[in-house]
C-alpha positions as a LaTeX table, in Angstrom:
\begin{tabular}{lrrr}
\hline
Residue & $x$ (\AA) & $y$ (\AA) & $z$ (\AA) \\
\hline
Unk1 & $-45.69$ & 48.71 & 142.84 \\
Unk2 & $-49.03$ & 47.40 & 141.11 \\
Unk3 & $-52.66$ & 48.54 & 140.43 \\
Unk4 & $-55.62$ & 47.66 & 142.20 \\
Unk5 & $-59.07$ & 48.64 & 140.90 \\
Unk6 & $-62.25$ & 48.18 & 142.69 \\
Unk7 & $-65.07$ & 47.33 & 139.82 \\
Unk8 & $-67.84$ & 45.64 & 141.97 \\
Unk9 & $-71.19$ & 47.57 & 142.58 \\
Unk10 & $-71.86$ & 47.00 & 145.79 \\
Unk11 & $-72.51$ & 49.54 & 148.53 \\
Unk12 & $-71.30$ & 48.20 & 151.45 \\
Unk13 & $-67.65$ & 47.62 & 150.90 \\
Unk14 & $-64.98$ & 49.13 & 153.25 \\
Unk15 & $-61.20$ & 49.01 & 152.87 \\
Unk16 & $-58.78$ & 48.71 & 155.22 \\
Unk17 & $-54.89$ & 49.87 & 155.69 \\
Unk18 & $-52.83$ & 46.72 & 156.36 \\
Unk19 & $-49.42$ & 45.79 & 155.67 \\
Unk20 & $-48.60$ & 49.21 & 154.52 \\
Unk21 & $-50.76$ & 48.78 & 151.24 \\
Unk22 & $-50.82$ & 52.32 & 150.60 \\
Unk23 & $-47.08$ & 52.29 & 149.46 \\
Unk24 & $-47.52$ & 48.57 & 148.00 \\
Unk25 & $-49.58$ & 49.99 & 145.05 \\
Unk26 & $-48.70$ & 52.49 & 142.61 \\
Unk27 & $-52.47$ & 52.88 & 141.67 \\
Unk28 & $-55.73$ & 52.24 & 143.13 \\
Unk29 & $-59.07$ & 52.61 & 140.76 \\
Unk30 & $-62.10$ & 52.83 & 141.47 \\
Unk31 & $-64.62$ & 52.08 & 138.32 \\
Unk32 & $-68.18$ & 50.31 & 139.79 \\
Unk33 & $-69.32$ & 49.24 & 136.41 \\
Unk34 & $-72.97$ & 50.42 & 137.27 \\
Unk35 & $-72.05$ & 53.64 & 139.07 \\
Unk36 & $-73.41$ & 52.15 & 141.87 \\
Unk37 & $-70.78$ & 51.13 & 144.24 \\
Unk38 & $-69.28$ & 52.49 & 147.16 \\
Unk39 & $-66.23$ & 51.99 & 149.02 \\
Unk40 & $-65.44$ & 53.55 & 152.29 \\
Unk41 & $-62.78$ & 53.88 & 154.54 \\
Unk42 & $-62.09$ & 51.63 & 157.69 \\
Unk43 & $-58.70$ & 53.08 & 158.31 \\
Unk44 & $-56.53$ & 55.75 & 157.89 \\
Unk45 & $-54.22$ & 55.16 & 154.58 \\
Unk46 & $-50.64$ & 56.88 & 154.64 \\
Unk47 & $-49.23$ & 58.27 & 157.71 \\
Unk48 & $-48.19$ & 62.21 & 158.28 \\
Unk49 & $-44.58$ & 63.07 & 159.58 \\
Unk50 & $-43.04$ & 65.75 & 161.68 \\
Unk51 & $-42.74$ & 67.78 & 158.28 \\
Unk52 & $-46.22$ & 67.55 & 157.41 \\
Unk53 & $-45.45$ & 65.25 & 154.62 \\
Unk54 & $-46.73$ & 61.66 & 153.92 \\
Unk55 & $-44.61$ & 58.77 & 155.34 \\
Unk56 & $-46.27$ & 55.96 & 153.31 \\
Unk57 & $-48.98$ & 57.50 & 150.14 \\
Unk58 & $-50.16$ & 56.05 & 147.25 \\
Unk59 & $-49.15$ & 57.51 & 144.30 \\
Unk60 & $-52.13$ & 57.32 & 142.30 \\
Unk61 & $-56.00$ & 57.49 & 142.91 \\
Unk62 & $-58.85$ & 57.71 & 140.37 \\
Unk63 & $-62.46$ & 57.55 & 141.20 \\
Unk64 & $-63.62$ & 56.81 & 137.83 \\
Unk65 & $-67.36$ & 55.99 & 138.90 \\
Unk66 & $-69.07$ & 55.01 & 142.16 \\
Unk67 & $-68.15$ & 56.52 & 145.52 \\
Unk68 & $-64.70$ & 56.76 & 147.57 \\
Unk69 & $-65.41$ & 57.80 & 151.24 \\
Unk70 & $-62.94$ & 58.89 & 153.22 \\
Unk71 & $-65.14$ & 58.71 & 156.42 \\
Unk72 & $-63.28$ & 60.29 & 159.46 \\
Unk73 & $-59.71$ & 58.95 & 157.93 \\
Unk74 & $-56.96$ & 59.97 & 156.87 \\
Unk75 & $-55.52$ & 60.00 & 153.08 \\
Unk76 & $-52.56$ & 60.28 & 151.80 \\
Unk77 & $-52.50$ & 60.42 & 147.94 \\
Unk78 & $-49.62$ & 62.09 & 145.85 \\
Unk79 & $-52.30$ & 62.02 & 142.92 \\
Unk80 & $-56.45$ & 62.05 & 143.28 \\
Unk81 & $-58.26$ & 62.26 & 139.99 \\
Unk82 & $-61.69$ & 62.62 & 140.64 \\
Unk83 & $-63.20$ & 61.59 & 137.01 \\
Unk84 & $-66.60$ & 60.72 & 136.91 \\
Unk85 & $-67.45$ & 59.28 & 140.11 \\
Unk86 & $-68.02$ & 60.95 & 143.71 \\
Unk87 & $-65.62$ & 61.43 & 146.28 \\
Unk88 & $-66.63$ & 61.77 & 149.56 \\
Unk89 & $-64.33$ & 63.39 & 152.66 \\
Unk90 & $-65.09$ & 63.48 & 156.45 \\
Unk91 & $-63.77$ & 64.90 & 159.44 \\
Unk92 & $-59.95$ & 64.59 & 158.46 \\
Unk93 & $-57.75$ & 64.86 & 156.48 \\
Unk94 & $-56.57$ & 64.66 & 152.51 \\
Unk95 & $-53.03$ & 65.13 & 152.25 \\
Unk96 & $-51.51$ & 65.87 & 148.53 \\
Unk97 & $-48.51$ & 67.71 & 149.59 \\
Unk98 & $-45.82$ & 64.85 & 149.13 \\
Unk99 & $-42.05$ & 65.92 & 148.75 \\
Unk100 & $-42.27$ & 66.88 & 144.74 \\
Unk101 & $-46.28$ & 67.90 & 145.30 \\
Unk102 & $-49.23$ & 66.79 & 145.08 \\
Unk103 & $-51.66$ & 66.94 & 142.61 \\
Unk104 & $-55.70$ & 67.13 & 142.21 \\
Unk105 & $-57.88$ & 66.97 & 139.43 \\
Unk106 & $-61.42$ & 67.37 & 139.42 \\
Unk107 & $-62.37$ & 66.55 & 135.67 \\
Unk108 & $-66.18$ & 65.09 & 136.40 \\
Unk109 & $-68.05$ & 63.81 & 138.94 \\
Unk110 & $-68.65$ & 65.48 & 142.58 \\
Unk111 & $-66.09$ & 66.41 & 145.75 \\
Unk112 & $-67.01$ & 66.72 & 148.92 \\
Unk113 & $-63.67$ & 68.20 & 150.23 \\
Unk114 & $-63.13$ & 67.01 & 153.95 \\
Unk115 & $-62.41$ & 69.05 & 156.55 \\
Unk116 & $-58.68$ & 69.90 & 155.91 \\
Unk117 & $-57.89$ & 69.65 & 152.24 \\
Unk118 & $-53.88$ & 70.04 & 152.44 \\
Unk119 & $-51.48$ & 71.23 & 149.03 \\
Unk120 & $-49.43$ & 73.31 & 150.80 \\
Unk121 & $-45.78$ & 71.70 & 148.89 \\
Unk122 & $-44.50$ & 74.27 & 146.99 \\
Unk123 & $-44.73$ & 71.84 & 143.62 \\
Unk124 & $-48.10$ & 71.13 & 143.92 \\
Unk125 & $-50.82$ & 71.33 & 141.44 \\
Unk126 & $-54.76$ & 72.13 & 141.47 \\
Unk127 & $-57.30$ & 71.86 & 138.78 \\
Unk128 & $-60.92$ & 71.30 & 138.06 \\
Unk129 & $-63.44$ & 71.33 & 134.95 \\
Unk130 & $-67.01$ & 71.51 & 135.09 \\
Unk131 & $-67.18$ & 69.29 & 138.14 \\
Unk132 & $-69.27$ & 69.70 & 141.05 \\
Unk133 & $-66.97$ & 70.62 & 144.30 \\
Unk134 & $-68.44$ & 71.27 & 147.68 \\
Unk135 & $-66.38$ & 73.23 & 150.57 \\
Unk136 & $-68.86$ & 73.54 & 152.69 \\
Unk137 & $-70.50$ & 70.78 & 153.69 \\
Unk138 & $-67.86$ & 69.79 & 156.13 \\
Unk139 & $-66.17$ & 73.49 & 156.57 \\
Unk140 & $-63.20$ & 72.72 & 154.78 \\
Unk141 & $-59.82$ & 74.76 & 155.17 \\
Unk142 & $-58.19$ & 73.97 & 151.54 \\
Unk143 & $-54.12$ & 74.95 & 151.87 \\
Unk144 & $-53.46$ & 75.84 & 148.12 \\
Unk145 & $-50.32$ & 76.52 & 146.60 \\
Unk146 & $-50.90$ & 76.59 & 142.84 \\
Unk147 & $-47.37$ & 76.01 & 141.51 \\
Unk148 & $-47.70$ & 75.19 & 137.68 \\
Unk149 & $-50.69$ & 76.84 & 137.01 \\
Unk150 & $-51.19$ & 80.05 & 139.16 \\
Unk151 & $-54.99$ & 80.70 & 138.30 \\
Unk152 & $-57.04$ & 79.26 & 140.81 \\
Unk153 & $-60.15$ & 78.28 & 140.10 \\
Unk154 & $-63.26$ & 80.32 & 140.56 \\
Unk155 & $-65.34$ & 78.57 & 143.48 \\
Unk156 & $-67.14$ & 79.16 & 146.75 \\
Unk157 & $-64.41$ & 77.89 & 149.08 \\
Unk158 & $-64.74$ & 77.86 & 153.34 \\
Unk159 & $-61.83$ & 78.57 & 154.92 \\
Unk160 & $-58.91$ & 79.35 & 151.63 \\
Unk161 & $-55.26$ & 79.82 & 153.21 \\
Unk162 & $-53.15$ & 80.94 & 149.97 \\
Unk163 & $-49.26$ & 79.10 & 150.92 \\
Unk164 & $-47.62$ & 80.02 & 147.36 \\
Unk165 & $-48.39$ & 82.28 & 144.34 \\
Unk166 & $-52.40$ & 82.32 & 143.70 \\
Unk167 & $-53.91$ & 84.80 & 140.77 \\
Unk168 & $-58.04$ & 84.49 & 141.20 \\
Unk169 & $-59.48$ & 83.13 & 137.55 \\
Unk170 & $-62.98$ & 84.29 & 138.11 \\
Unk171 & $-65.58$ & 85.39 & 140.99 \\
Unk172 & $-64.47$ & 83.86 & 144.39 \\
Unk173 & $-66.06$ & 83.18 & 147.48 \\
Unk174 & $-64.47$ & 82.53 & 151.08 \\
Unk175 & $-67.48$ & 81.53 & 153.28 \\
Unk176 & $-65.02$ & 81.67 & 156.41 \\
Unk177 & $-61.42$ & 83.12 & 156.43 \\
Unk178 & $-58.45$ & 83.91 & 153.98 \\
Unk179 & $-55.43$ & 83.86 & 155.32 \\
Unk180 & $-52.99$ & 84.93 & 152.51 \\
Unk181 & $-49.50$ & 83.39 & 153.84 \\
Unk182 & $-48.09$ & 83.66 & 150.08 \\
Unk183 & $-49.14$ & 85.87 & 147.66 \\
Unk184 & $-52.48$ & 86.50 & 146.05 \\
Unk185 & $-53.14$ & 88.71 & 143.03 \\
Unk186 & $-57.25$ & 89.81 & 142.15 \\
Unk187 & $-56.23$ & 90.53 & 139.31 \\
Unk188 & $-59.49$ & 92.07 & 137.47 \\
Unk189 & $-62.02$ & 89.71 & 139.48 \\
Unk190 & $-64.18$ & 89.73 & 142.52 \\
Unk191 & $-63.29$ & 88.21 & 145.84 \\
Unk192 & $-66.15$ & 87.53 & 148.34 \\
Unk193 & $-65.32$ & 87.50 & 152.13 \\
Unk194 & $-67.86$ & 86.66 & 155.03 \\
Unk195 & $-65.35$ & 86.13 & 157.40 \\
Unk196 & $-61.41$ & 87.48 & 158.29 \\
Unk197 & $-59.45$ & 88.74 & 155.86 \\
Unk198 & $-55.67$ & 88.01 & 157.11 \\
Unk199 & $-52.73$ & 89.29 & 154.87 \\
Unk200 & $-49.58$ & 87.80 & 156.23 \\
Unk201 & $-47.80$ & 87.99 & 153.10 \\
Unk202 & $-47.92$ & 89.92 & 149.60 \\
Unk203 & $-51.90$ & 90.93 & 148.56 \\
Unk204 & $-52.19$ & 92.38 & 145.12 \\
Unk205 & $-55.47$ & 94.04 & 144.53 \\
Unk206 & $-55.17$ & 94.78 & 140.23 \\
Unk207 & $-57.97$ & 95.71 & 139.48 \\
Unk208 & $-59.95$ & 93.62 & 141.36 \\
Unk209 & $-62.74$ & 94.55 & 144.09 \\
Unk210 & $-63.20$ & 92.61 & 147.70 \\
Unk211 & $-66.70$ & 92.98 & 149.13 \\
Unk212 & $-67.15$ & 91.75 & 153.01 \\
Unk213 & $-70.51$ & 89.53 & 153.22 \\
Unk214 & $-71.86$ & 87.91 & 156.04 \\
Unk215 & $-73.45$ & 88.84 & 159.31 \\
Unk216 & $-70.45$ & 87.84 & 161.32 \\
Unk217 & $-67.57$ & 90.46 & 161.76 \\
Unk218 & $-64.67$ & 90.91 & 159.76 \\
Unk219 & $-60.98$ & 91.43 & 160.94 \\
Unk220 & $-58.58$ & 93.03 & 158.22 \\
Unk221 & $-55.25$ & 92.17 & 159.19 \\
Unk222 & $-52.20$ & 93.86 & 158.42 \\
Unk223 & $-51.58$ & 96.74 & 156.03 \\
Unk224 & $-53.43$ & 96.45 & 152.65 \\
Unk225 & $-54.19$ & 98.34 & 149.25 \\
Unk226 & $-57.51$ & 97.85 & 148.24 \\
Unk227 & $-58.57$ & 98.91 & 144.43 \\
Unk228 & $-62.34$ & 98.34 & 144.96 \\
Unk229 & $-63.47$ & 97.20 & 148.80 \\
Unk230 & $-67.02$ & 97.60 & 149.78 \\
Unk231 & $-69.65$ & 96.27 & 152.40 \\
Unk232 & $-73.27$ & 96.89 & 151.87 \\
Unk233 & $-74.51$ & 94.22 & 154.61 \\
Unk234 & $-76.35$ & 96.02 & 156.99 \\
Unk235 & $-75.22$ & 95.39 & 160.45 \\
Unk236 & $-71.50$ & 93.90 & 159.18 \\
Unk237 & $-68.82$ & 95.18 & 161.46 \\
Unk238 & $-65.42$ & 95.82 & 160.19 \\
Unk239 & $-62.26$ & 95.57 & 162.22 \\
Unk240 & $-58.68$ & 96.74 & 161.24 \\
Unk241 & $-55.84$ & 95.96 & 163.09 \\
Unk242 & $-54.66$ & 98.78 & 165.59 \\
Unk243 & $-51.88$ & 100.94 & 164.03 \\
Unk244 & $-52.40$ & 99.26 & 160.54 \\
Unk245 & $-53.50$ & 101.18 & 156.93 \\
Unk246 & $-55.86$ & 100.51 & 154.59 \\
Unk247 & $-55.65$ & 102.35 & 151.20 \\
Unk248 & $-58.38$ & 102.20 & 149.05 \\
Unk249 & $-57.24$ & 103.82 & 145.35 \\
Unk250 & $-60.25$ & 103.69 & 143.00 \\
Unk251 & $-63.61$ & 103.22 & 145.06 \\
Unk252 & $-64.73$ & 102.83 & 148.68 \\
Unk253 & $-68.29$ & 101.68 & 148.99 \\
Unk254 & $-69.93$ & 101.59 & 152.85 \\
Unk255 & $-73.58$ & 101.52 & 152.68 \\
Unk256 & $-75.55$ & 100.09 & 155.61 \\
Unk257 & $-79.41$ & 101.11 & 156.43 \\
Unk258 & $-80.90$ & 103.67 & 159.34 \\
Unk259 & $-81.52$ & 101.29 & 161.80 \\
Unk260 & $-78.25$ & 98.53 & 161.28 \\
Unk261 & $-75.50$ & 100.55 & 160.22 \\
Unk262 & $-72.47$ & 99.17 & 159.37 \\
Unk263 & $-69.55$ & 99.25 & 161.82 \\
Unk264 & $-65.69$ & 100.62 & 160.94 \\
Unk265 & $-63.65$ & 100.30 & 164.49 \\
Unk266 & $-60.49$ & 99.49 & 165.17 \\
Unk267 & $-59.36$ & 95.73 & 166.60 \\
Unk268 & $-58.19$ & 97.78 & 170.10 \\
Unk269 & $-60.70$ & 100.27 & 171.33 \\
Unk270 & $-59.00$ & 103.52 & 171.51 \\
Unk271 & $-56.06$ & 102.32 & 169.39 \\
Unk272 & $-56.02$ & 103.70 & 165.88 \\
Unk273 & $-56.63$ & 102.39 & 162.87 \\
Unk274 & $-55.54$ & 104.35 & 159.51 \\
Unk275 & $-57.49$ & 104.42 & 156.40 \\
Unk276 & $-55.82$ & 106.35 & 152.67 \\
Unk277 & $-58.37$ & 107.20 & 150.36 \\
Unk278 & $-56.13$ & 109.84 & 148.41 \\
Unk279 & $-57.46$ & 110.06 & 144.78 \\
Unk280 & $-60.93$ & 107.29 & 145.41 \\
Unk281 & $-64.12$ & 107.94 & 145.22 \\
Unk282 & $-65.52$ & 107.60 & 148.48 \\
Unk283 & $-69.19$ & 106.70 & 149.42 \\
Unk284 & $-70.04$ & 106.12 & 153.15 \\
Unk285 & $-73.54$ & 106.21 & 154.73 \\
Unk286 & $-75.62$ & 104.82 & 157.93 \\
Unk287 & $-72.13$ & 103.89 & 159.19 \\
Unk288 & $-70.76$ & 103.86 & 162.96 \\
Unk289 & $-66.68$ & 105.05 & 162.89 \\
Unk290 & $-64.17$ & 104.84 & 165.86 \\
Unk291 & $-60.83$ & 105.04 & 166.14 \\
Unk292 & $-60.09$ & 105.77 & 162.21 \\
Unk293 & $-57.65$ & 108.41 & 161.43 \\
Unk294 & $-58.37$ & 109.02 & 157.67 \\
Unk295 & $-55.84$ & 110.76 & 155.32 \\
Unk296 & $-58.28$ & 113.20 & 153.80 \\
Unk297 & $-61.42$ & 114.46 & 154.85 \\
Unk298 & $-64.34$ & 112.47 & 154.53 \\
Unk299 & $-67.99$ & 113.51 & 155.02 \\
Unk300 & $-70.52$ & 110.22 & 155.42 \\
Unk301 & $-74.11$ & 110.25 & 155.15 \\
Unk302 & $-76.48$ & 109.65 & 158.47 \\
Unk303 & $-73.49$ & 107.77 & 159.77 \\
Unk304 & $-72.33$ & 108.03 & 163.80 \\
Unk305 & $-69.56$ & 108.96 & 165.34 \\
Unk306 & $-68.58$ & 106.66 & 168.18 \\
Unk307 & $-65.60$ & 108.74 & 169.14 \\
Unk308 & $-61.31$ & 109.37 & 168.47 \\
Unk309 & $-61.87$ & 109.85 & 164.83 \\
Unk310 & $-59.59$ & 112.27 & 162.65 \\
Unk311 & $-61.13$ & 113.81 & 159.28 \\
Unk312 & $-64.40$ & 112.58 & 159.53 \\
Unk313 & $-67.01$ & 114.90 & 159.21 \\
Unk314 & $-69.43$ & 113.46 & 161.41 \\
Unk315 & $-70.90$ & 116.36 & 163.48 \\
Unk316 & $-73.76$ & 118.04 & 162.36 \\
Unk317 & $-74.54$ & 120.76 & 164.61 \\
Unk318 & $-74.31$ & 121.86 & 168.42 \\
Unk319 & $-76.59$ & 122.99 & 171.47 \\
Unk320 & $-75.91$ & 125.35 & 174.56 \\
Unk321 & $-78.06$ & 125.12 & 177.66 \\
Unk322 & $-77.98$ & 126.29 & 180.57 \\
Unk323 & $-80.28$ & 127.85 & 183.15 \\
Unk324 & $-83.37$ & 130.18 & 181.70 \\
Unk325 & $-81.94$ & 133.39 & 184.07 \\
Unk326 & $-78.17$ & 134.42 & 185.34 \\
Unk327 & $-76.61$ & 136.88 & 187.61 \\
Unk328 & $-73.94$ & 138.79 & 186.37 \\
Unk329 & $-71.21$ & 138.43 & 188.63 \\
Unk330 & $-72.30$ & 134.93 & 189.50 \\
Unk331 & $-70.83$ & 131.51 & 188.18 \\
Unk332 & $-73.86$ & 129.44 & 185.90 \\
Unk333 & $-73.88$ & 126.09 & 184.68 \\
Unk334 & $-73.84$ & 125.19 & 181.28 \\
Unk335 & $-73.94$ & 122.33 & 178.52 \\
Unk336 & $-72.54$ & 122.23 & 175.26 \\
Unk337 & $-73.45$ & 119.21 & 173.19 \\
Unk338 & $-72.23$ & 118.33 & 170.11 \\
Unk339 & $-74.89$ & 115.89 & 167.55 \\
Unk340 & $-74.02$ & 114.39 & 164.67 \\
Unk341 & $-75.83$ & 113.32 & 161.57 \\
Unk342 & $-78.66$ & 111.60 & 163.13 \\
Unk343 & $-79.24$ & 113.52 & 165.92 \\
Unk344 & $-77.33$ & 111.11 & 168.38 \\
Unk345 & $-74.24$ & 113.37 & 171.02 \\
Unk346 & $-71.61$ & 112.40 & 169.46 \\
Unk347 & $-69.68$ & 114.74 & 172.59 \\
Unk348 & $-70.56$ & 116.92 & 175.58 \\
Unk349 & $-68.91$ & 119.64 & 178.05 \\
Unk350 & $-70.85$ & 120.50 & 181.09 \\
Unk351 & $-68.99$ & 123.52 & 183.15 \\
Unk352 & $-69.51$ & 126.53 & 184.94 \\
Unk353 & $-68.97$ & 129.70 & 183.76 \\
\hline
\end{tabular}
C-alpha cells in the first residue's frame, strides 16, 4: 500500500473509486496548500458486507486543509483525521467500524457528520478537540462505541445510539433520539433530550440530571432510575411504556404553564405506567396525568386528572345536584361530580335515588 495526497487548490475536483483504490492505498491526504481546494466524491469508496463491516477501506484519511465531500457516497475509512481542513458528509454513509475498529479524530477544522455516522465495532475509538462538529445539518444518527476512552465528548448530537460503554464528559444534547443499546453512565452531567429516550440496555443515572426539551413528544422506554429528570416545556408530552417504572431518587421537576400543561400518560391508554419517587423531592404543576400508578402520594399544583391514576391527589372538591324539590317516598335524580384543581370534572355519577 502507498500514499496519495491531494495538494492542488482547485475547487472543482472529484474523485472516483476504480480498480479498488480504496484498498490500493494505505493513506490518502488531503493538504490544498491555500486552503482553498475541494475534492468531492463521484463514487462510493469501500464496500459494506453482510456483517456491517467494510469489504475494501482505506486505512488512513487526513483532511489536513481544504474540503473532502462525501456527497451522497459512501466511505469506508478505518482512520479519518479531520485536522485543519473541512469535511463534508451527505446523505450516506461513513463507516469506521472495521474488524479491529475504527477510529475518528477531530483535532481542527469543521465536520459535517453525514447522515449515518457508523463506530459501532467494539474496538473503536472517538475523539475531538476544539473543533467545530455539526450533527445536525444532515440529521445524523452517530453509532458510538467508545472503547479506549469511555468519556464521550460533550456535543449537541441528532440521533446518539450508545452500542458499548459511554460515560457523558460534559453537557449533552440529543436533538432526536437515544437509544442506549450498551451502557451509558451521566455520571455528574446533564443530558438534554427533545426526542425518545430508549433504554435497551444498562442506563446509569450518577448523579446526573436528564431534562426532556422539545415540542415533540417523548417516549421513555423500558424501566429506568432517574437521579434528576425534569421537563419544564410547556405543552411537552411524556410517554412511558405500559407496565414499565420510572424511579426518580433525588428530584422530580414537572412544571408546565395554565394554558399548555405538560402531559404524563402512559404509551397504551388505559395500560399503566408506574412511577417511584420514594425519598425525592417532588415538584409537579399545570400537568395532565393518566394512567400513572405512583408509589407514594403525590399532590400537584393546578394539574388535571385525565383518569386511572393511583396516589395522585388531583381532586379538589365535589358537587351534588339534583332537582330543587323531592317527594319522600319517590325516586329523584341526582349528580355527583367530582373537580379537580382547576375546576375541570375530573369524574361524575348520575343516579336515582
Amino acid at each position: 500500500w502507498g500514499t496519495l495526497t491531494f495538494d492542488g487548490n482547485g475547487t472543482g475536483n472529484t474523485i472516483s473509486e476504480s480498480n479498488n483504490l480504496s484498498s490500493q492505498y494505505f493513506g490518502i491526504y488531503f493538504n490544498s496548500a491555500s486552503g482553498t481546494g475541494k475534492w468531492t466524491l463521484a463514487t462510493d469508496f469501500g464496500l459494506i458486507d453482510e456483517k456491517g463491516q467494510g469489504e475494501y477501506f482505506i486505512q488512513n484519511m487526513t483532511v489536513h486543509s481544504g474540503t473532502l465531500d462525501m456527497a451522497d457516497h459512501l466511505l469506508c475509512v478505518v482512520i479519518l483525521t479531520i485536522n485543519g481542513g473541512t469535511f463534508i458528509g451527505g446523505s450516506n454513509t461513513l463507516l469506521l467500524s472495521q474488524a479491529g475498529g475504527g477510529y475518528l479524530y477531530i483535532g481542527s477544522g469543521n465536520f459535517i457528520a453525514p447522515a449515518i455516522v457508523d463506530m459501532s465495532d467494539s474496538e473503536a475509538f472517538y475523539l475531538y478537540a476544539p473543533a467545530v462538529t455539526d450533527w445536525l445539518t444532515n440529521n445524523s444518527t452517530f453509532y458510538v462505541n467508545t472503547y479506549f476512552t469511555p468519556l464521550l465528548p460533550a456535543d449537541t448530537y441528532y440521533n446518539l445510539v450508545i452500542c458499548g460503554i459511554s460515560s457523558l464528559s460534559g453537557t449533552t444534547t440529543v436533538r432526536g433520539n437515544l437509544d442506549i443499546q450498551g451502557e451509558l453512565s451521566l455520571m455528574n452531567r446533564a443530558l438534554n433530550v427533545w426526542g425518545d429516550f430508549n433504554n435497551l440496555n444498562t442506563f446509569t443515572a450518577n448523579s446526573g440530571t436528564v431534562t426532556f426539551l422539545g415540542s415533540s413528544t417523548s417516549t421513555i422506554s423500558g424501566n429506568n432510575s432517574f437521579y434528576r429528570l425534569s421537563c419544564t416545556t410547556a405543552g411537552k408530552v411524556l410517554e412511558f411504556t405500559a407496565g414499565s417504572t420510572t424511579t426518580v431518587t433525588n428530584l422530580l421537576t414537572i412544571t408546565g404553564t395554565s394554558g399548555n400543561r405538560i402531559t404524563l400518560k402512559s404509551t397504551s391508554n388505559g395500560s399503566i405506567w408506574n412511577l417511584n419517587t420514594t425519598g425525592a423531592t417532588v415538584n409537579v404543576s399545570h400537568a395532565n396525568i393518566q394512567d400513572s400508578s405512583s408509589t407514594i402520594a403525590i399532590t400537584p399544583v393546578l394539574s388535571h386528572d385525565l383518569g386511572n391514576n393511583t396516589n395522585w391527589n388531583l381532586t379538589s372538591y365535589f358537587a351534588i345536584t339534583g332537582p330543587n324539590e323531592v317527594t319522600i317516598g319517590l325516586p329523584a335524580t341526582i349528580t355527583i361530580t367530582a373537580f379537580d384543581q382547576i375546576g375541570e370534572v375530573a369524574l361524575s355519577y348520575r343516579g336515582t335515588k
